[in-house]
């Protein structure tokens, strides 16, 4: 019977359960190297995503704390001796640069008070603009590595697949007889690199978009703080 005659063939083809380990061993050397590289990329991506998330949360908490502390002061241009500007806080860096630039301008002979005040305010605003740009770069640090992994991992996996399929067809072409059983192991091993590339890229793209959204929010809050600080300096100067 046809059904009975097909049983030996089924028994031969299903002798081993397919799995990731089997596919990995069936990959060529280039595919295995690419999979190891993608595993390294995945480790870097997850490290950046977790580290950047905790860093942005910490900076936002420190910023809000310093902002509240600054609101309690009657004057930001004449602070008490006990007031300390903390290190490593973006809002504090903006405040320090603005106040230092403000008092750096000294009056010259023939300058009136209004002209001196205008020059000090202008210098403080310029310092705030530079500080905002510098802190924005700090917020966005390491994001370029994550963006590179997001865009490069799928292509890296595709390279391994194309290379593996090429080797599989090349090996079959050298044999007198070709069958799907001879071709399938090499192709399945080659496709594993594409799967690995997608497994690296998909979580990375979600993490990148999440971090990018938080970064933009913090930059907007930074610009708003700089604007309010400039207004307060101008009001206290009059």
PDB file of N, CA and C in Angstrom, residues 62 85-89 92-93 96:
ATOM      1  N   UNK A  62      16.665  64.493  39.876  1.00  0.00           N
ATOM      2  CA  UNK A  62      17.610  65.500  40.357  1.00  0.00           C
ATOM      3  C   UNK A  62      17.252  66.892  39.847  1.00  0.00           C
ATOM      4  N   UNK A  85      25.527  74.483  44.812  1.00  0.00           N
ATOM      5  CA  UNK A  85      25.072  74.017  43.501  1.00  0.00           C
ATOM      6  C   UNK A  85      25.646  72.622  43.263  1.00  0.00           C
ATOM      7  N   UNK A  86      24.813  71.593  43.185  1.00  0.00           N
ATOM      8  CA  UNK A  86      25.327  70.219  43.063  1.00  0.00           C
ATOM      9  C   UNK A  86      25.966  69.962  41.701  1.00  0.00           C
ATOM     10  N   UNK A  87      26.853  68.986  41.679  1.00  0.00           N
ATOM     11  CA  UNK A  87      27.500  68.579  40.439  1.00  0.00           C
ATOM     12  C   UNK A  87      26.685  67.465  39.777  1.00  0.00           C
ATOM     13  N   UNK A  88      26.751  67.414  38.453  1.00  0.00           N
ATOM     14  CA  UNK A  88      26.105  66.340  37.715  1.00  0.00           C
ATOM     15  C   UNK A  88      24.614  66.482  37.535  1.00  0.00           C
ATOM     16  N   UNK A  89      24.044  67.647  37.848  1.00  0.00           N
ATOM     17  CA  UNK A  89      22.620  67.906  37.663  1.00  0.00           C
ATOM     18  C   UNK A  89      22.465  68.890  36.505  1.00  0.00           C
ATOM     19  N   UNK A  92      21.347  72.370  37.392  1.00  0.00           N
ATOM     20  CA  UNK A  92      22.374  73.074  38.162  1.00  0.00           C
ATOM     21  C   UNK A  92      23.494  73.575  37.252  1.00  0.00           C
ATOM     22  N   UNK A  93      23.824  72.798  36.221  1.00  0.00           N
ATOM     23  CA  UNK A  93      24.848  73.238  35.281  1.00  0.00           C
ATOM     24  C   UNK A  93      24.389  74.470  34.520  1.00  0.00           C
ATOM     25  N   UNK A  96      24.560  77.444  36.997  1.00  0.00           N
ATOM     26  CA  UNK A  96      25.937  77.865  37.272  1.00  0.00           C
ATOM     27  C   UNK A  96      26.513  78.655  36.080  1.00  0.00           C
TER      28      UNK A  96
END
